[in-house]
Coordinates of C-alpha atoms in Angstrom, one line a residue:
Chain A
M1 CA 18.4 40.7 19.1
R2 CA 15.2 39.8 17.0
E3 CA 13.5 36.9 18.6
K4 CA 12.8 33.6 17.3
L5 CA 9.2 32.7 16.2
I6 CA 9.6 29.6 14.6
E7 CA 12.5 27.0 14.6
F8 CA 12.1 23.8 12.9
R9 CA 14.9 21.3 14.1
N10 CA 15.7 18.4 12.4
V11 CA 12.0 17.9 11.5
S12 CA 11.1 14.8 9.1
F13 CA 7.3 13.5 8.5
R14 CA 5.8 10.9 7.0
Y15 CA 1.6 10.1 7.1
R16 CA 2.4 6.6 7.3
E17 CA 5.2 3.9 8.3
E18 CA 5.4 2.3 5.4
H19 CA 4.9 5.6 2.9
P20 CA 7.9 7.9 1.8
W21 CA 9.3 10.8 3.6
V22 CA 6.9 13.9 2.9
L23 CA 9.8 16.1 4.6
K24 CA 13.1 15.0 5.0
N25 CA 15.4 16.5 8.0
C26 CA 14.3 20.0 7.3
S27 CA 15.7 22.6 9.8
F28 CA 15.0 26.5 9.7
E29 CA 14.1 29.6 11.7
I30 CA 12.0 32.6 11.2
Y31 CA 11.9 35.5 13.1
E32 CA 9.6 38.0 14.5
D33 CA 8.2 40.5 12.2
E34 CA 9.5 38.7 9.0
S35 CA 7.8 38.3 5.8
I36 CA 8.6 34.5 4.2
A37 CA 7.6 33.1 1.3
I38 CA 8.0 29.2 1.0
I39 CA 7.8 27.8 -2.8
G40 CA 8.3 24.5 -4.4
H41 CA 6.3 22.3 -6.8
N42 CA 2.9 20.7 -6.0
G43 CA 3.8 17.8 -3.0
S44 CA 7.3 19.4 -2.2
G45 CA 6.2 19.7 1.4
K46 CA 4.9 23.4 1.7
S47 CA 2.1 22.5 3.2
T48 CA 2.9 20.1 5.4
I49 CA 5.2 22.7 7.1
A50 CA 2.1 24.7 7.6
K51 CA 0.2 22.4 9.3
L52 CA 3.6 21.3 11.4
I53 CA 3.8 24.4 12.5
N54 CA 0.3 24.5 14.4
G55 CA -0.1 21.1 15.6
L56 CA -2.4 19.6 12.6
L57 CA 0.3 17.2 12.4
F58 CA 3.1 15.8 14.3
P59 CA 6.7 14.7 13.3
Q60 CA 8.0 11.4 13.5
E61 CA 11.8 13.4 14.0
G62 CA 13.0 16.6 15.2
E63 CA 11.6 18.8 17.0
I64 CA 9.2 22.4 16.1
L65 CA 8.9 25.5 18.2
I66 CA 6.9 27.9 18.3
A67 CA 8.1 31.4 20.6
G68 CA 10.5 28.7 22.6
K69 CA 7.4 26.3 23.2
P70 CA 8.0 23.2 21.7
V71 CA 4.6 21.8 19.7
T72 CA 3.1 19.1 21.6
E73 CA -0.5 17.5 22.3
E74 CA -0.3 19.5 25.4
T75 CA 0.6 23.0 24.2
I76 CA -1.1 23.2 20.5
W77 CA -4.1 24.9 21.7
D78 CA -2.0 27.7 23.3
I79 CA -0.1 27.3 19.9
R80 CA -2.8 28.1 17.8
K81 CA -3.5 31.4 19.6
D82 CA -0.4 32.3 18.3
V83 CA -0.7 30.8 14.6
G84 CA -3.2 31.9 12.6
M85 CA -3.6 30.1 9.1
V86 CA -5.8 31.0 6.0
F87 CA -6.1 27.7 3.7
Q88 CA -6.9 27.7 -0.1
N89 CA -10.4 27.2 -0.8
P90 CA -12.5 30.4 0.6
D91 CA -16.0 28.7 0.6
N92 CA -14.5 25.4 3.0
Q93 CA -13.7 27.9 5.7
F94 CA -16.5 29.8 6.3
V95 CA -18.5 28.7 9.3
G96 CA -20.5 31.7 10.0
T97 CA -24.2 32.5 8.5
T98 CA -22.8 36.4 8.2
V99 CA -19.7 37.9 8.0
Q100 CA -19.3 39.4 11.7
D101 CA -20.5 35.5 12.8
D102 CA -17.5 34.4 11.0
V103 CA -15.1 36.6 12.8
A104 CA -16.7 35.8 15.9
F105 CA -16.3 32.2 15.7
G106 CA -12.4 32.4 16.3
M107 CA -12.8 34.2 19.1
E108 CA -16.0 32.1 20.6
N109 CA -13.9 29.3 20.8
R110 CA -11.3 30.9 23.1
G111 CA -13.9 32.2 25.5
I112 CA -13.3 36.2 24.7
P113 CA -15.4 38.3 26.6
R114 CA -18.5 39.7 24.4
E115 CA -17.4 43.0 24.8
D116 CA -14.0 42.5 23.9
M117 CA -15.3 40.8 21.3
I118 CA -17.3 43.5 19.3
S119 CA -14.6 45.5 19.4
R120 CA -12.2 43.0 18.2
I121 CA -14.7 42.3 15.3
E122 CA -14.5 46.0 14.3
D123 CA -11.1 46.1 14.2
S124 CA -10.4 43.4 12.4
L125 CA -13.1 43.8 9.8
T126 CA -11.8 47.8 9.3
A127 CA -8.1 46.1 9.2
V128 CA -9.6 44.0 5.8
G129 CA -11.6 46.5 4.5
M130 CA -15.2 44.5 5.6
Q131 CA -16.6 46.6 7.9
E132 CA -19.4 47.5 5.4
Y133 CA -20.4 43.6 4.8
H134 CA -20.4 42.7 8.5
L135 CA -24.2 41.7 7.9
T136 CA -23.7 40.3 4.7
E137 CA -24.1 36.7 4.1
P138 CA -21.2 34.6 2.7
H139 CA -22.6 33.9 -0.4
R140 CA -22.7 37.3 -1.6
L141 CA -19.3 37.7 -1.3
S142 CA -16.7 37.3 -4.0
G143 CA -13.8 34.9 -3.1
G144 CA -11.5 37.5 -2.7
Q145 CA -13.7 39.2 0.0
K146 CA -14.4 35.9 1.3
Q147 CA -10.6 35.3 2.2
R148 CA -10.2 39.1 3.7
V149 CA -12.9 37.9 6.2
A150 CA -10.9 34.8 6.5
I151 CA -8.1 36.9 7.5
A152 CA -10.1 38.8 10.0
G153 CA -10.9 36.2 11.9
V154 CA -7.7 35.1 12.0
L155 CA -6.5 38.9 13.1
A156 CA -9.3 39.0 16.1
V157 CA -7.3 36.0 18.1
S158 CA -4.3 38.2 17.5
P159 CA -1.8 35.6 16.5
K160 CA 2.0 36.0 16.2
V161 CA 2.1 34.6 12.3
L162 CA 0.1 34.4 10.0
I163 CA 0.1 31.9 7.2
L164 CA -1.7 32.1 4.2
D165 CA -1.5 28.6 2.4
E166 CA -1.9 29.5 -1.4
A167 CA -4.7 31.3 -0.2
T168 CA -4.8 33.4 -3.5
A169 CA -4.8 30.7 -5.6
M170 CA -8.3 30.1 -6.4
L171 CA -8.8 33.8 -6.6
D172 CA -9.0 35.8 -10.2
P173 CA -6.3 38.5 -10.6
K174 CA -8.4 41.1 -8.5
G175 CA -8.7 38.9 -6.1
R176 CA -5.1 38.4 -5.4
T177 CA -4.2 41.8 -5.6
E178 CA -7.0 42.7 -2.9
I179 CA -5.6 39.9 -0.8
M180 CA -1.8 40.9 -0.8
K181 CA -2.7 44.7 -0.4
T182 CA -4.6 43.6 2.5
V183 CA -2.3 41.5 3.8
T184 CA 0.6 43.9 3.7
Q185 CA -1.1 46.8 5.2
V186 CA -2.2 44.1 8.1
Q187 CA 1.3 43.0 8.4
A188 CA 2.5 47.1 8.8
K189 CA 0.1 47.9 11.5
N190 CA 0.2 44.8 13.5
N191 CA 3.1 43.1 15.1
L192 CA 2.9 40.0 12.3
S193 CA 5.1 37.5 10.7
L194 CA 3.5 36.5 7.5
I195 CA 4.1 32.9 5.8
T196 CA 3.1 32.7 2.7
I197 CA 3.1 29.6 0.8
T198 CA 2.4 30.3 -2.7
H199 CA 3.0 30.1 -6.9
D200 CA 2.7 33.3 -7.2
L201 CA 6.2 35.3 -8.4
H202 CA 4.5 38.9 -7.3
E203 CA 4.4 37.5 -3.4
V204 CA 7.5 35.9 -3.6
V205 CA 9.1 39.0 -4.8
Q206 CA 7.2 41.2 -2.2
S207 CA 8.8 39.0 0.8
N208 CA 12.1 39.1 3.0
R209 CA 12.9 35.6 2.7
V210 CA 12.4 32.5 0.4
I211 CA 12.1 29.2 1.5
V212 CA 12.5 26.5 -1.5
M213 CA 11.2 23.3 -1.2
N214 CA 12.2 20.2 -3.3
Q215 CA 11.0 16.9 -2.8
G216 CA 10.8 17.0 0.8
E217 CA 13.8 18.9 1.1
I218 CA 14.8 22.3 2.0
W219 CA 16.6 22.8 -1.5
D220 CA 17.7 27.0 -0.8
E221 CA 16.5 29.6 1.8
A222 CA 17.9 33.2 0.7
T223 CA 16.4 36.8 -0.7
P224 CA 14.2 36.6 -3.6
R225 CA 17.0 38.5 -5.4
E226 CA 19.7 35.4 -4.5
I227 CA 16.9 32.7 -5.3
F228 CA 15.9 34.3 -8.6
A229 CA 19.6 34.7 -10.0
K230 CA 19.2 31.1 -9.8
K231 CA 16.9 30.8 -13.0
R232 CA 17.8 27.4 -14.6
A233 CA 18.3 25.6 -11.7
L234 CA 14.8 26.6 -10.3
R235 CA 13.2 25.9 -13.7
E236 CA 14.8 22.4 -13.1
I237 CA 12.8 21.9 -10.0
G238 CA 9.7 22.8 -11.7
L239 CA 9.6 26.4 -10.6
D240 CA 8.6 29.5 -12.3
V241 CA 11.0 32.4 -12.5
P242 CA 9.8 36.2 -13.0
F243 CA 9.4 37.7 -16.8
V244 CA 11.8 40.7 -15.6
A245 CA 14.4 37.8 -14.4
I246 CA 14.2 35.9 -17.8
L247 CA 14.7 39.0 -19.9
A248 CA 17.5 40.2 -17.9
D249 CA 18.8 36.7 -18.3
E250 CA 18.6 37.0 -22.6
L251 CA 20.1 40.4 -22.1
Q252 CA 23.4 38.9 -20.2
E253 CA 23.2 36.0 -22.7
Q254 CA 23.7 38.8 -25.5
G255 CA 26.4 40.5 -23.8
L256 CA 25.1 43.1 -21.4
V257 CA 26.6 43.4 -17.9
L258 CA 24.0 43.8 -15.2
S259 CA 25.3 44.8 -11.9
K260 CA 22.9 43.0 -10.1
E261 CA 19.6 40.8 -10.8
P262 CA 16.8 42.8 -11.2
L263 CA 13.6 42.1 -9.6
N264 CA 11.1 44.5 -10.9
H265 CA 10.3 46.5 -14.3
E266 CA 11.9 49.8 -12.5
E267 CA 15.1 48.2 -11.0
L268 CA 16.0 46.9 -14.9
L269 CA 14.5 50.0 -16.5
E270 CA 17.2 52.0 -14.0
E271 CA 20.0 49.9 -14.8
L272 CA 19.1 49.9 -18.4
W273 CA 19.0 53.4 -18.5
T274 CA 22.4 54.1 -16.6
L275 CA 24.3 52.0 -19.4
H276 CA 22.3 53.8 -21.8
S277 CA 23.5 57.5 -20.5
T278 CA 27.2 56.2 -20.0
T279 CA 27.8 54.5 -23.9
Chain B
M1 CA -16.8 23.6 -36.3
D2 CA -17.3 27.2 -36.8
I3 CA -19.2 28.9 -33.8
T4 CA -21.2 31.8 -34.0
F5 CA -23.3 34.4 -32.1
N6 CA -25.5 36.3 -32.7
N7 CA -26.8 38.9 -30.8
V8 CA -27.1 36.7 -27.8
S9 CA -28.8 37.6 -24.3
Y10 CA -28.9 35.5 -21.2
I11 CA -31.0 36.5 -18.6
Y12 CA -31.7 34.6 -15.3
Q13 CA -34.8 34.8 -14.2
E14 CA -36.5 37.1 -16.7
N15 CA -39.5 38.9 -15.5
S16 CA -38.7 38.7 -11.7
P17 CA -37.1 40.9 -9.0
F18 CA -34.4 38.6 -9.6
A19 CA -33.7 39.3 -13.0
H20 CA -29.8 39.1 -13.8
K21 CA -28.8 39.9 -17.4
A22 CA -25.5 37.3 -17.3
I23 CA -24.8 38.1 -21.3
E24 CA -26.1 40.8 -23.2
D25 CA -26.1 41.3 -26.9
L26 CA -22.9 39.1 -27.9
T27 CA -22.1 39.0 -31.3
F28 CA -18.6 36.9 -32.6
H29 CA -17.3 34.5 -34.8
I30 CA -14.7 31.4 -33.8
P31 CA -13.8 30.0 -37.5
S32 CA -13.8 25.9 -37.2
G33 CA -10.4 24.9 -35.9
S34 CA -9.0 27.7 -34.2
F35 CA -8.0 28.3 -30.8
V36 CA -9.6 31.3 -28.5
A37 CA -9.1 32.9 -25.6
V38 CA -12.1 33.9 -23.6
I39 CA -11.1 36.6 -20.7
G40 CA -13.2 38.6 -18.2
H41 CA -13.3 39.2 -14.2
T42 CA -15.4 36.9 -12.3
G43 CA -19.1 37.5 -13.1
S44 CA -18.3 38.8 -16.6
G45 CA -20.3 36.3 -18.3
K46 CA -17.5 33.7 -19.0
S47 CA -19.2 30.5 -17.6
T48 CA -22.8 31.6 -19.4
L49 CA -21.1 31.8 -22.4
I50 CA -19.7 28.6 -21.9
Q51 CA -22.8 27.0 -21.3
H52 CA -24.1 27.7 -25.0
L53 CA -21.6 26.1 -26.4
N54 CA -23.1 22.7 -25.5
G55 CA -26.6 23.9 -24.4
L56 CA -26.9 23.7 -21.2
A57 CA -28.3 27.3 -21.1
M58 CA -30.0 28.6 -24.1
P59 CA -30.1 31.9 -25.6
T60 CA -32.9 34.2 -23.7
R61 CA -32.7 36.4 -27.3
G62 CA -30.6 35.7 -30.3
E63 CA -29.2 32.8 -31.5
V64 CA -26.5 30.5 -31.1
T65 CA -25.0 28.1 -34.1
I66 CA -22.2 25.6 -33.5
G67 CA -21.6 23.7 -36.9
D68 CA -25.2 22.6 -38.1
F69 CA -26.8 23.0 -34.6
H70 CA -28.7 26.1 -33.9
L71 CA -29.8 27.5 -30.2
K72 CA -32.6 29.4 -30.1
A73 CA -34.9 30.9 -27.5
K74 CA -37.6 28.3 -26.3
E75 CA -36.4 26.3 -29.2
K76 CA -34.7 23.1 -28.2
P77 CA -33.0 21.3 -31.0
K78 CA -33.9 17.8 -31.0
N79 CA -30.3 16.3 -31.5
M80 CA -29.0 18.2 -28.2
R81 CA -27.2 14.8 -27.3
E82 CA -25.5 14.9 -30.7
L83 CA -24.3 18.3 -30.0
R84 CA -23.0 17.2 -26.3
S85 CA -20.8 14.4 -28.2
K86 CA -19.7 17.1 -30.4
V87 CA -18.4 19.6 -27.9
G88 CA -16.6 18.5 -24.8
V89 CA -16.8 20.7 -22.1
V90 CA -13.4 20.1 -19.1
F91 CA -15.1 22.5 -16.3
Q92 CA -13.2 24.1 -13.8
Y93 CA -11.2 21.5 -11.1
P94 CA -13.0 18.3 -13.6
E95 CA -11.1 15.7 -11.2
H96 CA -13.9 16.4 -8.6
Q97 CA -16.2 14.6 -11.1
L98 CA -14.4 11.3 -11.2
F99 CA -16.5 8.5 -9.4
E100 CA -15.7 5.2 -10.8
E101 CA -14.2 2.4 -9.2
T102 CA -11.3 2.4 -12.2
V103 CA -9.5 5.2 -14.2
A104 CA -10.7 3.0 -17.4
K105 CA -14.2 2.5 -16.1
D106 CA -14.5 6.6 -15.6
I107 CA -12.9 7.3 -18.9
A108 CA -15.1 4.8 -20.8
F109 CA -18.2 6.3 -18.8
G110 CA -19.1 9.4 -21.2
P111 CA -18.3 7.1 -24.6
E112 CA -20.8 4.8 -23.1
N113 CA -23.5 7.1 -23.0
F114 CA -23.4 8.4 -26.0
G115 CA -23.9 4.9 -27.1
V116 CA -20.0 4.3 -28.6
E117 CA -19.2 0.3 -28.7
K118 CA -17.2 -1.4 -25.9
A119 CA -13.9 -2.4 -28.7
V120 CA -14.3 1.3 -30.0
I121 CA -14.2 2.6 -26.5
E122 CA -11.3 0.3 -25.5
E123 CA -9.5 1.0 -28.2
R124 CA -9.8 4.9 -27.7
I125 CA -8.6 4.9 -24.3
S126 CA -5.5 3.1 -25.5
E127 CA -5.0 6.3 -27.6
I128 CA -5.4 9.0 -25.2
I129 CA -3.6 7.6 -22.3
P130 CA -0.7 8.2 -23.5
A131 CA -1.6 11.6 -25.2
V132 CA -3.2 12.7 -22.0
G133 CA 0.4 12.1 -20.4
L134 CA -0.8 9.0 -18.7
S135 CA 0.6 5.4 -18.8
K136 CA -1.8 2.4 -19.0
E137 CA -0.7 1.0 -16.0
I138 CA -3.2 3.1 -14.0
L139 CA -6.0 2.2 -15.9
E140 CA -7.1 -0.4 -13.3
R141 CA -6.3 1.8 -9.9
S142 CA -8.8 3.7 -8.5
P143 CA -8.9 7.4 -9.8
F144 CA -9.1 8.5 -6.0
D145 CA -5.3 7.1 -5.2
L146 CA -3.9 9.6 -7.6
S147 CA -2.4 13.1 -7.7
G148 CA -4.4 15.8 -8.3
G149 CA -2.7 16.1 -11.5
Q150 CA -3.1 12.7 -12.5
M151 CA -6.5 12.7 -11.5
R152 CA -7.4 16.1 -13.6
R153 CA -5.6 14.1 -16.6
V154 CA -7.9 11.3 -16.1
A155 CA -11.1 13.8 -16.0
I156 CA -10.1 15.0 -19.3
A157 CA -9.4 11.5 -21.0
G158 CA -12.9 11.0 -20.5
V159 CA -13.6 14.0 -21.8
M160 CA -11.9 13.6 -25.2
A161 CA -12.7 9.7 -25.3
V162 CA -16.1 10.8 -26.6
Q163 CA -13.8 12.3 -29.4
P164 CA -15.2 15.9 -29.6
E165 CA -15.2 18.4 -32.3
V166 CA -15.1 21.6 -30.1
L167 CA -13.1 21.6 -26.7
V168 CA -13.9 24.1 -24.2
L169 CA -11.5 24.8 -21.3
D170 CA -12.6 26.6 -18.2
E171 CA -9.8 27.6 -16.5
P172 CA -7.8 24.3 -16.9
T173 CA -4.5 24.9 -14.8
A174 CA -6.0 26.4 -11.8
G175 CA -4.6 24.9 -8.5
L176 CA -1.6 23.1 -10.6
D177 CA 1.8 24.4 -10.1
P178 CA 3.8 26.1 -12.6
R179 CA 5.1 23.1 -14.3
G180 CA 2.1 21.3 -14.0
Q181 CA 0.3 24.5 -15.6
K182 CA 2.8 24.5 -18.7
E183 CA 2.3 21.0 -19.2
M184 CA -1.5 21.1 -19.2
L185 CA -1.4 24.1 -21.6
E186 CA 1.0 22.3 -23.9
M187 CA -0.9 19.1 -23.9
F188 CA -3.7 20.7 -25.1
Y189 CA -2.3 22.6 -27.8
E190 CA -0.9 19.5 -29.3
L191 CA -4.4 17.7 -28.6
H192 CA -5.9 21.2 -30.7
K193 CA -3.6 20.6 -33.9
K194 CA -3.4 17.2 -34.2
Q195 CA -6.9 16.2 -33.9
G196 CA -7.9 19.9 -35.6
L197 CA -10.3 20.4 -32.9
T198 CA -11.8 24.3 -32.3
T199 CA -10.3 25.5 -29.0
V200 CA -12.3 27.3 -26.5
L201 CA -9.8 28.3 -23.2
V202 CA -11.5 30.7 -20.6
T203 CA -8.3 32.0 -18.8
H204 CA -7.4 34.6 -16.4
S205 CA -3.8 34.4 -17.7
M206 CA -2.6 36.9 -20.0
E207 CA 0.4 35.0 -20.7
D208 CA -1.3 32.2 -21.5
A209 CA -3.9 33.8 -24.4
L210 CA -0.9 35.3 -25.6
K211 CA 0.9 32.0 -26.3
Y212 CA -1.7 30.1 -27.4
A213 CA -4.7 31.9 -28.9
D214 CA -5.3 32.8 -32.4
Q215 CA -8.3 35.1 -31.3
V216 CA -8.8 36.8 -27.8
I217 CA -12.4 37.8 -26.9
I218 CA -12.6 40.1 -23.6
L219 CA -15.8 40.3 -21.6
N220 CA -16.9 42.7 -19.1
Q221 CA -20.0 42.6 -17.5
G222 CA -21.9 40.3 -19.9
K223 CA -20.7 42.4 -22.9
K224 CA -17.9 42.0 -25.8
Y225 CA -15.4 44.7 -24.5
M226 CA -12.8 43.8 -26.9
E227 CA -12.2 41.2 -29.8
G228 CA -9.2 40.5 -32.1
N229 CA -5.6 38.8 -32.4
P230 CA -3.8 38.9 -28.9
V231 CA -0.8 41.3 -30.4
H232 CA -3.8 43.5 -31.3
V233 CA -5.6 43.4 -28.2
F234 CA -2.7 43.2 -25.8
T235 CA -1.1 46.6 -27.0
Q236 CA -4.3 48.2 -25.9
K237 CA -2.9 48.7 -22.5
D238 CA -5.2 51.7 -21.7
A239 CA -8.8 49.9 -22.7
L240 CA -7.6 47.1 -20.9
H241 CA -6.9 49.0 -17.6
K242 CA -10.1 50.9 -17.5
V243 CA -11.8 47.4 -16.8
Q244 CA -9.4 46.3 -14.4
L245 CA -7.4 43.6 -16.4
D246 CA -3.3 43.5 -17.0
V247 CA -1.9 43.6 -20.0
P248 CA 1.1 40.2 -20.2
E249 CA 4.3 41.4 -18.6
S250 CA 6.1 41.8 -21.8
V251 CA 3.9 44.2 -22.8
A252 CA 3.7 46.3 -20.0
F253 CA 7.7 46.2 -19.9
L254 CA 8.2 47.7 -23.4
S255 CA 5.6 50.4 -22.8
K256 CA 7.3 51.4 -19.6
F257 CA 11.0 51.1 -21.7
E258 CA 9.4 53.1 -24.3
A259 CA 8.3 55.8 -21.7
R260 CA 11.6 56.1 -20.5
F261 CA 13.8 56.0 -23.4
K262 CA 11.2 58.2 -25.5
K263 CA 11.3 55.6 -28.5
S264 CA 9.2 53.5 -30.5
L265 CA 9.2 50.0 -29.4
P266 CA 6.1 48.2 -30.0
F267 CA 5.1 44.8 -28.9
R268 CA 4.6 43.0 -31.9
G269 CA 4.4 39.4 -30.6
Q270 CA 8.5 39.0 -30.3
T271 CA 10.0 36.5 -28.4
V272 CA 12.1 37.0 -25.3
D273 CA 15.2 36.9 -27.2
E274 CA 14.0 39.1 -29.9
M275 CA 13.1 41.6 -27.4
A276 CA 16.2 41.7 -25.8
E277 CA 18.0 42.3 -29.3
D278 CA 15.3 45.3 -29.8
I279 CA 16.1 46.6 -26.5
L280 CA 20.1 46.3 -26.8
R281 CA 19.8 48.1 -30.0
V282 CA 18.3 51.1 -28.6
V283 CA 20.2 50.7 -24.9
Q284 CA 23.5 50.5 -27.0
G285 CA 22.6 53.4 -29.8
G286 CA 22.8 56.2 -27.4
G287 CA 21.0 59.6 -28.3
I288 CA 17.5 60.1 -27.4
D289 CA 14.7 61.1 -29.3
E290 CA 13.2 64.0 -27.3

């Protein structure tokens, strides 16, 4: 049996009593080793979910369980060991004067012994491909490199789940590719669940499951393939679909019959080739 | 206004150990009224290029001409203020520059500084507000009570209130959701056409460059790497990959299709439905050219 890592039970949240609900009666489960993408328009409640998971915010209604423990004022320090977060702006989360100091910061807060720290710094920087830069000052790094150091800082405290809250949004395409590669490698090596909150369709396609948020509610929860098959509806709630899905749609409109919703170029090409060979 | 770069180089801290060439021997011409996309990696010189367009940076060598304004090394033009009223720059995350008590005051700040009369400013504001997709009700509100997308539109309204002839946009859609990005670019394109602006868009999105630009300039390590109309530039896949840039997805797919089917199906700026027609023709055509 796969273990439930995160569980939302009828969670509702609003910032103030007179304000509208940001999350409305949300329930979902995330399992060990899963890779989940949360998508939705700005203001749909995506980031609120992330902040509720590690107790930066608390819900007014419902309950949140992390590895079976309810998130409360008393449990947040334990829970934050299990939940690592990387935010959008690389410049807002660098606290150390060098790369290795920055990675050490989280461990210092948890009182991890020095010898242990040294090996963990080395391991986590190696995992994100930044070991050569351990003495570099942050302002000499690119945005992508800064985010990789942020990920290393999270890995050093060996969490069970890594949450990327639009962590690639401020990076250029090269930086984005860097981060996605790093994350895939890290996830393969460690027993780590991944939650990425994103607008980037490539990140969505790479996940096992997608949770689509719309105006504070869970609009859908399915595999990327199932989600992107609902192109029209997705666009109506302000989201994008990959180019290959749009092209597939157009081909079908013009009479072509496809056996499944293609997720990438290769799948569509394969299908076209099969059709071609049988005509 | 026509924009011309003639062998422009810009060196930070020249004659010091920290000397750094941000742009090198850059030459190009942007005809008045055109929409140009500037593309390149972080550090390719895009921001330095932009700074030359309104005199925030002066060329170390060479000459920049914008309409009748000339920018040369060590030769500050007397009419810099006038140049800055003609060239509106929307920097990255422009909403961070809002500071006034009300939206109306914030928009008026720019034109007031250029000496525009109060009555004229008010007239302009009432025209700009709908053009940037905002409603009049927000004019008396604090800009800090607005959503991120609305704040950005207020900042853009402030630039437009000066009535520039050249509009420079530095990654104007960063951080917006997909619908917000699309709406924002459509808005700029409308302004571009209606007001006959010369628009320079700095972007990482090949898709947007393809959709809106008449001309694309690709920068790499401070030098002009490629230039031309979008179809011409984006069909040179190998040259782009060489500097680690991607082609738009539509172009990438067609080129994979050509390789698989061994048929020629070049990208020539087709829409998605035209592309589907082309593909169907090949798929249903039977037979393969060896």
